[in-house]
CSV table of C-alpha atoms in Angstrom, one decimal:
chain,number,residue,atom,x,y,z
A,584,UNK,CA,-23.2,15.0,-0.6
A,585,UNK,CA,-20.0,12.9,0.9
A,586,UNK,CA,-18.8,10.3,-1.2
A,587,UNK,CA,-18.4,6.9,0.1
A,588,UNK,CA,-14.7,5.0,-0.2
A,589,UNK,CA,-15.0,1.5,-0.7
A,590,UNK,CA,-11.9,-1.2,0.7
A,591,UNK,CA,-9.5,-1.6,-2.4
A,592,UNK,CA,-9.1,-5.5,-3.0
A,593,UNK,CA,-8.2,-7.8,-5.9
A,594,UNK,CA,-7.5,-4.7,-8.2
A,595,UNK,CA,-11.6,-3.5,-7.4
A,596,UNK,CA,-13.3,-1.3,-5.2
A,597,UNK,CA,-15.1,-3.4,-3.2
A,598,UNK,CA,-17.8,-2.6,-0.6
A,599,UNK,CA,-17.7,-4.0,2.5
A,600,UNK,CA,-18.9,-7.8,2.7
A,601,UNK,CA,-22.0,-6.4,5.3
A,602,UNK,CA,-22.3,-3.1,3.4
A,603,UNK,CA,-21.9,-1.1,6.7
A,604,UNK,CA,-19.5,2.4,6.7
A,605,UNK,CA,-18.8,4.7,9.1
A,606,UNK,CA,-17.9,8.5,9.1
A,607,UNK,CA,-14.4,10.4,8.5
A,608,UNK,CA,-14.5,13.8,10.1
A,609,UNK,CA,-12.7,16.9,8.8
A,610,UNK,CA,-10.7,17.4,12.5
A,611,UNK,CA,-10.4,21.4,11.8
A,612,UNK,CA,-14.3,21.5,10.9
A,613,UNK,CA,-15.6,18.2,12.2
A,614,UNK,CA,-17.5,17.5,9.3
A,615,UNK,CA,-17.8,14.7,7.5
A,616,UNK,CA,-15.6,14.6,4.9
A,617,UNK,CA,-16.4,11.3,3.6
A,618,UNK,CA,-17.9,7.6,4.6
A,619,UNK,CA,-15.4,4.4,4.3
A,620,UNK,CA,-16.2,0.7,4.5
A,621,UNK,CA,-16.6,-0.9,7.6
A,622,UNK,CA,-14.4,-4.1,7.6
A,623,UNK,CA,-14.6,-7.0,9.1
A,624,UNK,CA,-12.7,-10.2,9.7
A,625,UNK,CA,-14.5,-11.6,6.4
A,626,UNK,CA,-13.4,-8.5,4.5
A,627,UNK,CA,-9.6,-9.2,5.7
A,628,UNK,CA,-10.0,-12.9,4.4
A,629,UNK,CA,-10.6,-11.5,1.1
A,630,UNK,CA,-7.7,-9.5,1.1
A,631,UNK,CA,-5.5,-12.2,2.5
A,632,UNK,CA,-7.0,-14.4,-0.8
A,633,UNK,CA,-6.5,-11.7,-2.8
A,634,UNK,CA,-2.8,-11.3,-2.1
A,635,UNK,CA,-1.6,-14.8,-1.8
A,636,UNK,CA,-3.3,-15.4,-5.4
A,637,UNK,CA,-1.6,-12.1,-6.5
A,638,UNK,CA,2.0,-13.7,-4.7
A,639,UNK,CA,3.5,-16.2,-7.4
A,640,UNK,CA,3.5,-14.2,-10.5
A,641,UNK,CA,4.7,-10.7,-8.7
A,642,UNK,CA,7.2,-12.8,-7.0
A,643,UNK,CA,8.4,-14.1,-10.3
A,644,UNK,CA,8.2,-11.1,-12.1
A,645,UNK,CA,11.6,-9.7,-13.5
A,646,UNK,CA,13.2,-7.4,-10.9
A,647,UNK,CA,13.1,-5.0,-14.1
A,648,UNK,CA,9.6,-5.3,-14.4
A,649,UNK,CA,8.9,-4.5,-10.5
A,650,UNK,CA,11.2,-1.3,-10.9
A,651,UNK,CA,9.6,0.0,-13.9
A,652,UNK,CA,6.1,-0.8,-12.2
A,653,UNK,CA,7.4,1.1,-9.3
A,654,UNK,CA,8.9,4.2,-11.1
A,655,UNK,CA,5.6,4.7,-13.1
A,656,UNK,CA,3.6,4.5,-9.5
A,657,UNK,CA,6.3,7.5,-8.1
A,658,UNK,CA,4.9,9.4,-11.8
A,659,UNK,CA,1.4,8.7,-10.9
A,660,UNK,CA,1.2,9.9,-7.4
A,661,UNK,CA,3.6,13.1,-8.6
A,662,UNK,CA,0.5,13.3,-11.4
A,663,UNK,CA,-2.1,13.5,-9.2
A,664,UNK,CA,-0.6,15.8,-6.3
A,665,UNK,CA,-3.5,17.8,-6.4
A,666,UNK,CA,-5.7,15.2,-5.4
A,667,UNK,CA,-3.4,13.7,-2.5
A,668,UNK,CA,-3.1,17.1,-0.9
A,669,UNK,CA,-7.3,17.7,-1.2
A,670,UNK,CA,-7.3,14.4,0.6
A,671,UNK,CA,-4.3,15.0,3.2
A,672,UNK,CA,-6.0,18.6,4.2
A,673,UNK,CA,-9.2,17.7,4.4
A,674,UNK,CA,-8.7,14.6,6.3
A,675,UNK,CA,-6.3,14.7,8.4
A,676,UNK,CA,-6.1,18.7,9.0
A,677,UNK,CA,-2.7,18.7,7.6
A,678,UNK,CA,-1.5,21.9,6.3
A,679,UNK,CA,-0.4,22.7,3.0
A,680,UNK,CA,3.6,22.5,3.5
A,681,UNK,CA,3.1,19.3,4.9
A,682,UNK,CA,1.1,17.5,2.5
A,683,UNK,CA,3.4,18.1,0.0
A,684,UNK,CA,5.8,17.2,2.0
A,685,UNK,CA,4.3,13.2,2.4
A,686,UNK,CA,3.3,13.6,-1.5
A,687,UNK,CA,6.7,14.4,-2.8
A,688,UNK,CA,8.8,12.0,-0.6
A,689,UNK,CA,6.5,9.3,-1.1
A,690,UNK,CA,7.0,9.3,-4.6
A,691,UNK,CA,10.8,9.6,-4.4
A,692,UNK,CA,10.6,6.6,-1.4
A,693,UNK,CA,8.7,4.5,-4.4
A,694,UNK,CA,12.0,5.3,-7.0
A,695,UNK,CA,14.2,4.2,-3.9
A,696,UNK,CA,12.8,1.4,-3.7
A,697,UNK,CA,12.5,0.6,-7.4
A,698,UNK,CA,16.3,0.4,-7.6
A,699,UNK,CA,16.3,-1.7,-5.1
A,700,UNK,CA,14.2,-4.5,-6.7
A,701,UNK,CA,17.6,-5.5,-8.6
A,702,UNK,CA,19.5,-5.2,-5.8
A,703,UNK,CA,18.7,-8.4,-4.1
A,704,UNK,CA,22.1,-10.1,-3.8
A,705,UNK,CA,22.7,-13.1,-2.1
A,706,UNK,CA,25.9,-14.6,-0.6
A,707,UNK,CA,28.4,-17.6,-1.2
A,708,UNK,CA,30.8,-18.8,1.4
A,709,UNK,CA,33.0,-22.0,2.1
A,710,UNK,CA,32.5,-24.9,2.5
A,711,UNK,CA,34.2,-27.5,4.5
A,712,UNK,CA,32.7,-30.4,2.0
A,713,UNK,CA,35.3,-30.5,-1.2
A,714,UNK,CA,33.7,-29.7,-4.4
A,715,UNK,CA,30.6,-27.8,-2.6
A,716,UNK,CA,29.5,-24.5,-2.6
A,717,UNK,CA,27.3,-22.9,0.6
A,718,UNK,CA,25.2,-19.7,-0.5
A,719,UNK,CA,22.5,-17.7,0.8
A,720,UNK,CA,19.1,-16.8,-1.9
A,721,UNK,CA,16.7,-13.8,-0.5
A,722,UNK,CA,13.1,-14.4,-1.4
A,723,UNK,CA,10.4,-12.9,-0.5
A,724,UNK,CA,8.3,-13.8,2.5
A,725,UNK,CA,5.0,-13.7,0.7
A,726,UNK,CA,1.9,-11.7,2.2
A,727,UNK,CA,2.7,-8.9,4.7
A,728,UNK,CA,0.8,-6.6,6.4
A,729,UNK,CA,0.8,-2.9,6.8
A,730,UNK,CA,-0.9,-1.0,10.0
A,731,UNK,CA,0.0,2.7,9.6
A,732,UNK,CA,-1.0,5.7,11.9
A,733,UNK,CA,-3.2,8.6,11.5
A,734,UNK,CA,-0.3,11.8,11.8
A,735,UNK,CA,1.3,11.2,8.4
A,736,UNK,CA,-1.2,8.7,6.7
A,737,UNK,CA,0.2,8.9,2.9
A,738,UNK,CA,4.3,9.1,3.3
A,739,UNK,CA,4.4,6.5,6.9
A,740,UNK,CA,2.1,4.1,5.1
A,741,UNK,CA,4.3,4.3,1.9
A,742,UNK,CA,6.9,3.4,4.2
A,743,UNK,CA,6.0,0.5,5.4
A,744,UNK,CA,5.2,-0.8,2.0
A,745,UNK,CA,7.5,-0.3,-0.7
A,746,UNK,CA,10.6,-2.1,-0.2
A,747,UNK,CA,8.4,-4.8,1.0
A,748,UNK,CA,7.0,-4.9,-2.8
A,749,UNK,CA,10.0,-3.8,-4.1
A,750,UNK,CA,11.3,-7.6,-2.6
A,751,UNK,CA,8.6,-9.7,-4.2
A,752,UNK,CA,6.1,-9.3,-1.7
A,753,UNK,CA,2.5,-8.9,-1.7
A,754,UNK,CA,0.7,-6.0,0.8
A,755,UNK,CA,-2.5,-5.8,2.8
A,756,UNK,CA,-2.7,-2.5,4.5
A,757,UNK,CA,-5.0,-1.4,7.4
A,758,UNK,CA,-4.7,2.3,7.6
A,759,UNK,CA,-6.1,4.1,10.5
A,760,UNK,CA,-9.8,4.5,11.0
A,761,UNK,CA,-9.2,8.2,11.4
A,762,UNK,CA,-7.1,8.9,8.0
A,763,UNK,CA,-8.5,5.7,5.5
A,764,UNK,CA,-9.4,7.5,2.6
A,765,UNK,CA,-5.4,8.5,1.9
A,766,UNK,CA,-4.6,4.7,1.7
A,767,UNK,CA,-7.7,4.1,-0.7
A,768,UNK,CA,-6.5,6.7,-3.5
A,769,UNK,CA,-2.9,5.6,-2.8
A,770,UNK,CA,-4.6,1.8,-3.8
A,771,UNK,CA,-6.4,3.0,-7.1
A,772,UNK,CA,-3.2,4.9,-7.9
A,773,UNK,CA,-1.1,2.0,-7.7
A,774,UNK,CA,-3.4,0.0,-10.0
A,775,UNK,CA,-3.6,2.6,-12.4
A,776,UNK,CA,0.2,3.0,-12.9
A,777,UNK,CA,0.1,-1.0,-13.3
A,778,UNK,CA,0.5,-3.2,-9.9
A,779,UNK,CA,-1.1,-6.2,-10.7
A,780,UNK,CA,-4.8,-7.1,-8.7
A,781,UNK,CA,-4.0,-8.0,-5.7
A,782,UNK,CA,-0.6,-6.7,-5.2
A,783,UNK,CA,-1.5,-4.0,-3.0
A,784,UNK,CA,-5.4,-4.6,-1.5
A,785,UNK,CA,-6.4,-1.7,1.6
A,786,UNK,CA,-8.9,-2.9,4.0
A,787,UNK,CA,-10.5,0.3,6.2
A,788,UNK,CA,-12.7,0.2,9.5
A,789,UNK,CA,-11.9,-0.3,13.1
A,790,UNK,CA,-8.9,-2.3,14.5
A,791,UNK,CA,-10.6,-4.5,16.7
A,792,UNK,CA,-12.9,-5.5,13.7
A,793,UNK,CA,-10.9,-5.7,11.1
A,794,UNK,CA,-9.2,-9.2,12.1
C-alpha cells in the first residue's frame, strides 16, 4: 500500500482542492513509490493566502526569534536523517553518499542562514540638505516563490529558500512533479521545529497546472 502526500499549506496537510493525485515512480524500480496531490491554480491561491496572512507577524518577528526558529529546523532535519535519505533513495534514485550529502548541507545552509537573520544592516550616507540624514532600510519583499528541480530535490530546494526566510519572507514552493514528496517532509519538518502556519506552504502537481 503507497501512501498518499498531501500539498502542505497554512501549517496543514491539505488535499488537493479537486482531490485528484498522481503517481511518483521509484526511477531504479519504476514503482510507485507514493501518490501526491494534484494542484491546481485554486490550490496555489490558497497557498498565496496562506503566505501573505503568515507575512506581517514573521516579518515582524525578532531577527533572534527567526534564528533560533531556523537553528532548531537545521536540528530537526539532522533528527530525522533517516527518514530524508528513505525519501531521497527511493524517490529520486539517489544513492546513499549523496543523500547524505543534501541532508547534511541543508541543515548547515539553514544555520547559515540563521545568522544571517541579524545581519540585515542598512546604510547612511550624506546628505546635501543641512541637518538631514539619507539611509537605506532592507525589508523584506513579502511572498516569494520557490520552483526547484528534480536532481537534488532536498539541498537545491533548501537553497532557494532559506535566506529568503531568514530576511522576513514568506515561501511557496513548487517542487518538481518527479521528486514532490522531499519538499512535503521538508514542510512538516519545518512546522514541527516551529515556523509559523504559513511560513513555508509546498504546493505539488504539474507545472503547467499549478498556476
Amino acid at each position: 500500500m503507497t501512501r498518499t502526500y498531501p500539498h502542505f499549506i497554512n501549517g496543514l496537510e491539505t488535499p488537493a482542492s479537486d482531490g485528484a493525485t498522481f503517481p511518483v515512480y521509484n526511477p531504479a524500480t519504476q514503482t510507485v513509490y507514493g501518490h501526491a496531490a494534484r494542484g491546481t491554480g485554486a490550490d496555489i491561491a490558497r497557498a498565496v493566502e496562506a503566505a501573505r496572512g503568515a507575512f506581517p507577524a514573521w516579518a515582524g518577528l525578532a531577527p533572534a526569534d527567526r534564528e533560533r526558529i531556523m537553528l532548531r529546523a537545521a536540528d530537526w532535519i539532522e533528527a530525522h536523517e533517516d527518514r530524508f535519505l528513505d525519501i531521497l533513495i527511493d524517490e529520486s534514485g539517489s544513492t546513499i553518499r549523496k543523500a547524505k550529502y543534501e541532508t547534511g548541507y541543508s541543515a548547515n545552509l539553514f544555520r547559515a542562514a540563521a545568522g544571517e537573520a541579524r545581519r540585515l544592516y542598512g546604510d547612511t550616507f550624506p546628505n546635501d540638505k543641512t541637518h538631514r540624514l539619507s539611509f537605506v532600510i532592507r525589508e523584506p519583499l513579502g511572498v516569494v516563490a520557490a520552483i526547484s528541480p528534480f536532481n537534488a530535490p532536498l539541498v537545491l530546494l533548501v537553497k532557494m529558500i532559506v535566506f529568503a526566510l531568514a530576511a522576513g519572507n514568506t515561501v511557496i514552493a513548487k517542487p518538481s512533479e518527479e521528486t514532490p514528496i522531499v519538499a512535503v517532509e521538508l514542510a512538516r519538518g519545518l512546522h514541527e521545529a516551529g515556523f509559523p502556519p504559513g511560513v513555508f506552504n509546498v504546493v505539488t502537481g504539474y507545472g503547467p497546472e499549478t498556476w
